[in-house]
């Protein structure tokens, strides 16, 4: 088995059910089919055997599944996988938190909080359910506080969109006062349900660039690098910083405020394998609740990139033999429309493949959020 062909991170949706109705959700309408527990545990054990590094147990909302803890416990107690559990935080109780605190190993609970107020969070997570907004928000923060108090490894994710772009630092201060040490910022992706809301939720490049520059300034002024990280494609951080700090300084700043997943082409080992800068289908993959595998978690349930069902064919057969994945791995960044000749191509590697599929209809098409790409294509 070629080492680079073993995925380093798997997002595993154990259920398509969710108790919220987020405008930002990148999933298409929910998948009501879920694998049984023995099958899920068998898949997880195999991922451990082939040396996957990280598994992110997600949904839907994982806690909608009654046996969610037995799945999490299996990862923590019976494998060497680093465990991430992604949740909206609304269904937890004290017993759940205490049980998580007792688990061994490398564990990170990621709670989604999308605003510093219940109104902002509620508009995004429960549109049309105004009467529930305060209760949902307070419950989410209660879960965050409980995890902090019980010393469970945790961080908070915020999906940045037009409704909350001006409140990130307010949320940061709320969380810091609660004892949360890390806030991850994810740019809204126009996929799944979010695709239908893209006109009101997408952030124009200028507003996004201003946020990235503000984040860099904040981290430099406070020396709190790592307390706010941006989890998105490399160019989305580097390009705005280049405009102010120049290429060399921008590159160093990008490394400091980007989530480690954001700049894979900084690795000489990775560059020797592929010129594509996106992790989708190369080091990352998404397993849906019915067992179907997709190149990444941004575009599950897009049939164009359904690589096959691992519960039926086996993980290795899908991961190594899928024609979709072979096409991705044989692609070259210079062949991405709008990228050839770009001075930053060897750093960027052609942009986000998930956004390319959602907006252009082609997984190997242009990343239409990139202003340099749009200039070339005259869009």
PDB file of N, CA and C in Angstrom, residues 277-285 295-296:
ATOM      1  N   UNK A 277      -3.532  21.299  -4.691  1.00  0.00           N
ATOM      2  CA  UNK A 277      -3.436  21.782  -3.320  1.00  0.00           C
ATOM      3  C   UNK A 277      -4.591  21.398  -2.429  1.00  0.00           C
ATOM      4  N   UNK A 278      -5.626  20.804  -2.995  1.00  0.00           N
ATOM      5  CA  UNK A 278      -6.799  20.424  -2.209  1.00  0.00           C
ATOM      6  C   UNK A 278      -6.627  19.000  -1.692  1.00  0.00           C
ATOM      7  N   UNK A 279      -7.047  18.775  -0.458  1.00  0.00           N
ATOM      8  CA  UNK A 279      -6.885  17.456   0.161  1.00  0.00           C
ATOM      9  C   UNK A 279      -7.921  16.436  -0.295  1.00  0.00           C
ATOM     10  N   UNK A 280      -8.989  16.899  -0.933  1.00  0.00           N
ATOM     11  CA  UNK A 280     -10.116  16.025  -1.252  1.00  0.00           C
ATOM     12  C   UNK A 280      -9.697  14.822  -2.091  1.00  0.00           C
ATOM     13  N   UNK A 281      -9.982  13.636  -1.580  1.00  0.00           N
ATOM     14  CA  UNK A 281      -9.701  12.414  -2.308  1.00  0.00           C
ATOM     15  C   UNK A 281      -8.244  12.023  -2.344  1.00  0.00           C
ATOM     16  N   UNK A 282      -7.399  12.811  -1.723  1.00  0.00           N
ATOM     17  CA  UNK A 282      -5.967  12.527  -1.688  1.00  0.00           C
ATOM     18  C   UNK A 282      -5.547  12.140  -0.273  1.00  0.00           C
ATOM     19  N   UNK A 283      -5.790  13.035   0.668  1.00  0.00           N
ATOM     20  CA  UNK A 283      -5.514  12.703   2.070  1.00  0.00           C
ATOM     21  C   UNK A 283      -6.774  12.697   2.920  1.00  0.00           C
ATOM     22  N   UNK A 284      -7.873  13.213   2.385  1.00  0.00           N
ATOM     23  CA  UNK A 284      -9.135  13.297   3.122  1.00  0.00           C
ATOM     24  C   UNK A 284     -10.253  12.610   2.345  1.00  0.00           C
ATOM     25  N   UNK A 285     -11.273  12.159   3.106  1.00  0.00           N
ATOM     26  CA  UNK A 285     -12.478  11.609   2.479  1.00  0.00           C
ATOM     27  C   UNK A 285     -13.631  11.697   3.466  1.00  0.00           C
ATOM     28  N   UNK A 295     -15.113  12.392  -1.906  1.00  0.00           N
ATOM     29  CA  UNK A 295     -13.757  12.920  -1.735  1.00  0.00           C
ATOM     30  C   UNK A 295     -13.572  13.822  -0.526  1.00  0.00           C
ATOM     31  N   UNK A 296     -14.622  14.563  -0.140  1.00  0.00           N
ATOM     32  CA  UNK A 296     -14.485  15.413   1.042  1.00  0.00           C
ATOM     33  C   UNK A 296     -15.846  15.702   1.648  1.00  0.00           C
TER      34      UNK A 296
END
